[in-house]
Tab-separated table of C-alpha atoms in Angstrom:
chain	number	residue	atom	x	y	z
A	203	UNK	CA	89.380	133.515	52.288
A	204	UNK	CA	91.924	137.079	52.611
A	205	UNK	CA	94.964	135.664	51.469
A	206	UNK	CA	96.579	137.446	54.741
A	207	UNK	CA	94.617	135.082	56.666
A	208	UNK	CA	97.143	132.478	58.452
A	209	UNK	CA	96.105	128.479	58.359
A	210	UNK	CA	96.213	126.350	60.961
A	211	UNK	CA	99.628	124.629	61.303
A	212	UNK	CA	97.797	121.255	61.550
A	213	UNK	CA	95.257	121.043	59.488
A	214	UNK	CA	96.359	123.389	56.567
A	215	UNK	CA	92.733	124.131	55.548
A	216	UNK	CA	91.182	126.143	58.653
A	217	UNK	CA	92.105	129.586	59.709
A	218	UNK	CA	94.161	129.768	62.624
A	219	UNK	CA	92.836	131.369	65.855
A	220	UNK	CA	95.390	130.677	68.848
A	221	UNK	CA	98.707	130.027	69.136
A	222	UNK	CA	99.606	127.580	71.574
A	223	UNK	CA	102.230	128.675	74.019
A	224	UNK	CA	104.178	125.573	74.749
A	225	UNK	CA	104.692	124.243	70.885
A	226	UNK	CA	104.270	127.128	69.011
A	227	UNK	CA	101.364	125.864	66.712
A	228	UNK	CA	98.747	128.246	65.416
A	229	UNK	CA	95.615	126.142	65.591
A	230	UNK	CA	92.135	126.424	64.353
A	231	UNK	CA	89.119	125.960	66.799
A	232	UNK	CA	89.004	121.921	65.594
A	233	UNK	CA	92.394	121.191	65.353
A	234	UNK	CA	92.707	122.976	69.460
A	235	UNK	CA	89.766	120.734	70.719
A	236	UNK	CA	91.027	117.776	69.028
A	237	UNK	CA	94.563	118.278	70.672
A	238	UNK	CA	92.861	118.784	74.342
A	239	UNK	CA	91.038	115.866	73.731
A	240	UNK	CA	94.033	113.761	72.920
A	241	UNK	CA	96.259	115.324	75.452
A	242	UNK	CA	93.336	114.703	78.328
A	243	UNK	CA	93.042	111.177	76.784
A	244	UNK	CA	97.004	110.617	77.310
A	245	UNK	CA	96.715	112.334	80.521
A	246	UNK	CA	94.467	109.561	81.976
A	247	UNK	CA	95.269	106.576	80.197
A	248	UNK	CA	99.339	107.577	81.790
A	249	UNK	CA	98.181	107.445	85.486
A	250	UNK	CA	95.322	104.902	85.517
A	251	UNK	CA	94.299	101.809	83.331
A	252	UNK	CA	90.429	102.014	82.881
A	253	UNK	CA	88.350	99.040	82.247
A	254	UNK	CA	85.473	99.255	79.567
A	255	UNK	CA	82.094	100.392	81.052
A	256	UNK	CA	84.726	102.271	83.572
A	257	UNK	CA	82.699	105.006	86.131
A	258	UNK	CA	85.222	108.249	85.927
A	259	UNK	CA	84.344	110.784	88.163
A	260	UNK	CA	85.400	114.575	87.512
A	261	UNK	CA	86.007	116.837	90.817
A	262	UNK	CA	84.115	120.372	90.144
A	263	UNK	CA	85.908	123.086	91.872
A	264	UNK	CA	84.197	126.267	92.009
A	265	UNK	CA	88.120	127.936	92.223
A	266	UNK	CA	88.268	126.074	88.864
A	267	UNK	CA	84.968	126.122	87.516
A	268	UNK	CA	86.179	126.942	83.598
A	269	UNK	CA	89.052	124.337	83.935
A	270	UNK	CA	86.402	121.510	86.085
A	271	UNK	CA	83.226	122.542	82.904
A	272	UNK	CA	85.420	121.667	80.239
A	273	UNK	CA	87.083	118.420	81.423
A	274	UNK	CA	83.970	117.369	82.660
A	275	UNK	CA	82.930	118.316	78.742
A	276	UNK	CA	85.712	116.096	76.831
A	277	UNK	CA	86.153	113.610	78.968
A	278	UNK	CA	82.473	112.942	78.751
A	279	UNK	CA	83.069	112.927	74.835
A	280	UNK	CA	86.018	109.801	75.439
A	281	UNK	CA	83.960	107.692	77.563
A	282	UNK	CA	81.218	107.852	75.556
A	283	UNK	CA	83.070	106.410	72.908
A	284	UNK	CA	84.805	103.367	75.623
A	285	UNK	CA	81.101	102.583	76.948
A	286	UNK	CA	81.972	104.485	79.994
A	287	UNK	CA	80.275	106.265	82.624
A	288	UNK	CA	80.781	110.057	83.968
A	289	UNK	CA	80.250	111.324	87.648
A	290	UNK	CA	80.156	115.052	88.568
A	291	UNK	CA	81.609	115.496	92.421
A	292	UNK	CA	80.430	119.040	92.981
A	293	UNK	CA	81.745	120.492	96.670
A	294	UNK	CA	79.356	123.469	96.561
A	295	UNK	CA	75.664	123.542	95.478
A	296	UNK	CA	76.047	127.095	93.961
A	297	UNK	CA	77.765	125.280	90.737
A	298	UNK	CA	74.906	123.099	90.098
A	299	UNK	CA	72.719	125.178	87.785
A	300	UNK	CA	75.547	125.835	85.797
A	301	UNK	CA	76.425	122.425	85.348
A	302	UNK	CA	73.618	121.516	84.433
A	303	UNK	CA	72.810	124.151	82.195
A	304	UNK	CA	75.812	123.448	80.187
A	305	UNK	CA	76.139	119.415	80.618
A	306	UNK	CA	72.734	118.287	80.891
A	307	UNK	CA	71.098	119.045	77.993
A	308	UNK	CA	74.046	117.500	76.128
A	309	UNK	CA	75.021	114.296	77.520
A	310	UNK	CA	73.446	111.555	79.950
A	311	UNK	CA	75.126	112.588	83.595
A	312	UNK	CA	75.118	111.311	86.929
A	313	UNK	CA	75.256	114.670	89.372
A	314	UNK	CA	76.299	113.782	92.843
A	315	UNK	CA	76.242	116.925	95.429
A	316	UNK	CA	78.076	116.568	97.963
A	317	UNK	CA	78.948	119.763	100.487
A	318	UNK	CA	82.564	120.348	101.102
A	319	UNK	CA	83.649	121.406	105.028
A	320	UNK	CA	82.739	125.024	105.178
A	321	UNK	CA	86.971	124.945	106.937
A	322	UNK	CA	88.193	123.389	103.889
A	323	UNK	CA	91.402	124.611	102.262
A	324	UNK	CA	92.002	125.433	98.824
A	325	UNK	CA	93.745	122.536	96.628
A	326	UNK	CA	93.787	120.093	100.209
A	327	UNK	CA	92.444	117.446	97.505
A	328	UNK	CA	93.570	114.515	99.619
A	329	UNK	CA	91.385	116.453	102.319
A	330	UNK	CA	88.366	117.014	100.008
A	331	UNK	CA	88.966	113.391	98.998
A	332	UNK	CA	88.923	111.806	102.071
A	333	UNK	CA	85.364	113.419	102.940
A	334	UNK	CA	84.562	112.363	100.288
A	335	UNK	CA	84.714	108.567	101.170
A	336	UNK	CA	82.555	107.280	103.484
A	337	UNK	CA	79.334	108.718	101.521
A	338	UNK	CA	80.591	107.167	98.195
A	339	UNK	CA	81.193	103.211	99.553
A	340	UNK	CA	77.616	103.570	101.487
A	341	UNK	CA	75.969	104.608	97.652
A	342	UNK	CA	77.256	101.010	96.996
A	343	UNK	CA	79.638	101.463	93.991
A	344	UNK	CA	82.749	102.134	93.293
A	345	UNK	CA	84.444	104.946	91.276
A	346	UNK	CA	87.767	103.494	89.652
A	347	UNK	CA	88.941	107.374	88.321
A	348	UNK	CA	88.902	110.601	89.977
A	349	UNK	CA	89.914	113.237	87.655
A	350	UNK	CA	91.060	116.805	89.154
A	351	UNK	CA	90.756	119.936	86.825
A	352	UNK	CA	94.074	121.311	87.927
A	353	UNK	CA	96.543	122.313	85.078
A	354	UNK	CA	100.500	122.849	84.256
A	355	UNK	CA	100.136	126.296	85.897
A	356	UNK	CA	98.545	125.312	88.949
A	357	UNK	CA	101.036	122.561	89.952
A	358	UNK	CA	103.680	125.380	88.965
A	359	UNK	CA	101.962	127.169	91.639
A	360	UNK	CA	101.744	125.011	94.271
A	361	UNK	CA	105.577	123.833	94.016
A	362	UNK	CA	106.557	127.255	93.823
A	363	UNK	CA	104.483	128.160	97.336
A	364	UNK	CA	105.991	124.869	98.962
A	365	UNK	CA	110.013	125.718	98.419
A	366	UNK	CA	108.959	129.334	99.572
A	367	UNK	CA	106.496	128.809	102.566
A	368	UNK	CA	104.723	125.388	103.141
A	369	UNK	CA	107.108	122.505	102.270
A	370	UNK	CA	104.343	120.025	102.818
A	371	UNK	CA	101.985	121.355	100.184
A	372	UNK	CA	103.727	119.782	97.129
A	373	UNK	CA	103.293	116.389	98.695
A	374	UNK	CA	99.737	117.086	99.790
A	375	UNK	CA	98.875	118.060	95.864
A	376	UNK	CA	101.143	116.175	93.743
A	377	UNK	CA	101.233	115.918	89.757
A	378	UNK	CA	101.381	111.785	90.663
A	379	UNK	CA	98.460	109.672	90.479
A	380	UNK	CA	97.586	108.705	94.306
A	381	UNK	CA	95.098	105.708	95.568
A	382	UNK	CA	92.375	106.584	98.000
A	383	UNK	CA	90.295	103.386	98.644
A	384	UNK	CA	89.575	101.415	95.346
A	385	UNK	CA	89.577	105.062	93.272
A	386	UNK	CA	93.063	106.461	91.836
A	387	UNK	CA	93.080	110.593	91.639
A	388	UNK	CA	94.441	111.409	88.518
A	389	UNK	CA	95.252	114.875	87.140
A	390	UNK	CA	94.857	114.926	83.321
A	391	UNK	CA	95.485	118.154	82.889
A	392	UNK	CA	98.394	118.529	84.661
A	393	UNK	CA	100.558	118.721	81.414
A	394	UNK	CA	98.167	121.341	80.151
A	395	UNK	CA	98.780	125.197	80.191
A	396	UNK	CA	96.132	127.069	81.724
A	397	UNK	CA	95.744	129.196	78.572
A	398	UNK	CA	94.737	126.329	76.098
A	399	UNK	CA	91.588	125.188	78.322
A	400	UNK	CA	90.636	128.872	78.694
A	401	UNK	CA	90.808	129.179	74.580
A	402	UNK	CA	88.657	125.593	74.383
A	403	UNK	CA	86.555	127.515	77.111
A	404	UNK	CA	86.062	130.520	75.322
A	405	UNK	CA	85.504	128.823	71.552
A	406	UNK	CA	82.872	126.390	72.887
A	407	UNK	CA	81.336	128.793	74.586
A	408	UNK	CA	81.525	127.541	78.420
A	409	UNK	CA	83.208	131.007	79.482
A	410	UNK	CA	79.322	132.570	77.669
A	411	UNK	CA	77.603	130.119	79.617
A	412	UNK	CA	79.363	131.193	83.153
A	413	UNK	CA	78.902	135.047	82.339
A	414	UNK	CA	74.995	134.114	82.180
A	415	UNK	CA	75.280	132.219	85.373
A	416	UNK	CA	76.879	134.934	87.215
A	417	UNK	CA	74.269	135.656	89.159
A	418	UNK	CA	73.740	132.253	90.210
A	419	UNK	CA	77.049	131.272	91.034
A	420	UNK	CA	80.076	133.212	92.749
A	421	UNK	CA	83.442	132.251	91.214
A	422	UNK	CA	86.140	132.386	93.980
A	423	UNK	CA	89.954	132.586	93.982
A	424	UNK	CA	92.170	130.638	95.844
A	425	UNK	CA	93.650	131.598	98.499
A	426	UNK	CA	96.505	128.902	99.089
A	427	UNK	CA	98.718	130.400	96.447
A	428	UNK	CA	100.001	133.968	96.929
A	429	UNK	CA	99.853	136.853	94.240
A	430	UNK	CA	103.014	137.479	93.445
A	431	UNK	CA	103.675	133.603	91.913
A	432	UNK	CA	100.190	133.838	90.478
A	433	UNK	CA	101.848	136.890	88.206
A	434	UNK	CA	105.915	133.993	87.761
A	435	UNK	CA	103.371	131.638	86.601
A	436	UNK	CA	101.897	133.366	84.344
A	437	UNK	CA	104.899	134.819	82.920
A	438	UNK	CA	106.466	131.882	82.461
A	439	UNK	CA	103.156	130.100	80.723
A	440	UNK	CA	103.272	133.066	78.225
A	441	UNK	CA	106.886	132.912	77.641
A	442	UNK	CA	109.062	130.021	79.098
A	443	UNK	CA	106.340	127.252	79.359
A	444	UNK	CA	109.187	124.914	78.891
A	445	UNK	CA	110.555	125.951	81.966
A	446	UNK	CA	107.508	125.392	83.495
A	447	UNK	CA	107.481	121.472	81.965
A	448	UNK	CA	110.943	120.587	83.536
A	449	UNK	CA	110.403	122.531	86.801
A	450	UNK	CA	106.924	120.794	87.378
A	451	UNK	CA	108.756	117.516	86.430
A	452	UNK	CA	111.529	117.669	88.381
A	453	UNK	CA	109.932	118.604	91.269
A	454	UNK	CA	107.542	115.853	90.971
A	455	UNK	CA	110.384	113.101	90.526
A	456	UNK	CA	111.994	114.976	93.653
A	457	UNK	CA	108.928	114.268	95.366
A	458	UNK	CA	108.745	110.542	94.802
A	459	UNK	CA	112.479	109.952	95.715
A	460	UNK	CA	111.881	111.750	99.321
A	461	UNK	CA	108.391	109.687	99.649
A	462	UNK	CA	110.142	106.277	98.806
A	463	UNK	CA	112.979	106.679	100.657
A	464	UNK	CA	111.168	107.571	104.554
A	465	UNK	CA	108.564	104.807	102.998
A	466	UNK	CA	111.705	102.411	102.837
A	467	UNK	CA	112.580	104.547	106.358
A	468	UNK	CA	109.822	103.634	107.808
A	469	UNK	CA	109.362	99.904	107.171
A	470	UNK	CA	112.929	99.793	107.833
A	471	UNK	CA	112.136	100.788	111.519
A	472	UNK	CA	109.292	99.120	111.665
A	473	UNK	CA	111.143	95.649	111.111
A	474	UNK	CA	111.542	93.665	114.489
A	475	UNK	CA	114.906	93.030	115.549
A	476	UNK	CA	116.499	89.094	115.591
């Protein structure tokens, strides 16, 4: 090994290929997956408590195709270890080849296809949940995770866009775990800078595997969150990702005091008079 070459700040042994942005750590390709792993792990185990032989489902979105492929990758890799079962919700058949051209050949998956509403706004999860539903208690069983690929950077995004324009899209897509039915949507990533999935992307070759399915599939951008805090989160994910931490957080805790209190509001009002 060139003695110029830096080792990873974990391991000590391994040459370091990325720097991560939030902690400063230059990691080797192992020591990077086995972080995401554990901070996916912590992620879901944090918002939901998962019995053993547990059905997890992971939402593809084909705005977050990298992000959905590799969380649908590791968290495969932790239930197989807890006896548990994955799900793939796909909204759009055009992912499917993909999927299963990077999934299938690997590990035992259920694929469920199930069309989104052609109407259907970006990141209206409780939306795309709720149409979700009715077709999942008539296939007779129930789901008791589902897991959203959306990262640090897109709830970043999404607060941003609801203290500037649309105040109800924080609450619509919050960094909280939220019950729908007998499932709880969880958001595992939601700790996790963008950049660090792309980098587990790239090394493990999912970002390969989507260049060869390029013609088969048609990658899309959102279109809920405007350009111009696209390029603020970015900036602040490659230099003030603490920022982004306490913003997101705050935000989020902000959230849940103005929910609770017109919840309190409500049943307050709702309370017969004596």
């Amino acid at each position: 090994m060139n003695v110029d070459t830096k080792l990873c700040d974990v391991c000590k042994r391994r040459p370091a290929v990325y720097r991560r942005r939030d902690s400063g750590e230059k990691l080797c390709t192992h020591c990077l997956s086995r972080s995401l792993v554990k901070r996916i792990k912590r992620g879901i185990s944090r918002s939901v408590k998962l019995r053993h032989g547990a059905l997890v489902a992971v939402l593809v979105l084909r705005e977050r195709i990298v992000e959905s492929l590799a969380l649908t990758e590791i968290v495969s890799l932790i239930e197989e270890k807890h006896g548990g079962h994955v799900l793939i919700l796909a909204l759009d058949h055009t992912v499917s080849q993909v999927i299963h051209a990077r999934l299938a050949r690997k590990i035992s998956l259920i694929y469920l296809a199930i069309k989104a509403e052609e109407e259907m706004k970006s990141f209206s999860l409780p939306e795309i949940i709720n149409s979700l539903t009715p077709r999942l208690q008539s296939m007779g069983f129930r789901i008791d995770a589902i897991l959203t690929p959306l990262t640090l950077n897109d709830f970043f995004e999404i607060q941003l866009q609801s203290l500037l324009a649309n105040t109800t899209l924080a609450r619509e897509v919050s960094p909280l775990p939220r019950i729908i039915g007998q499932s709880v949507i969880v958001h595992p990533m939601g700790n996790i800078l963008r950049q660090d999935v792309y980098a587990y992307a790239f090394f493990k070759g999912i970002l390969d595997d989507l260049n060869d399915a390029s013609s088969s599939i048609h990658i899309v951008e959102d279109k809920c969150i405007t350009p111009v805090l696209k390029s603020i989160s970015a900036d602040f994910s490659e230099h003030h990702p603490e920022l982004m931490f306490k913003f997101v957080e705050t935000m989020a805790s902000l959230t849940l005091m103005i929910t609770n209190r017109e919840s309190m509001w409500s049943l307050r009002v709702a309370q017969p008079n004596h």
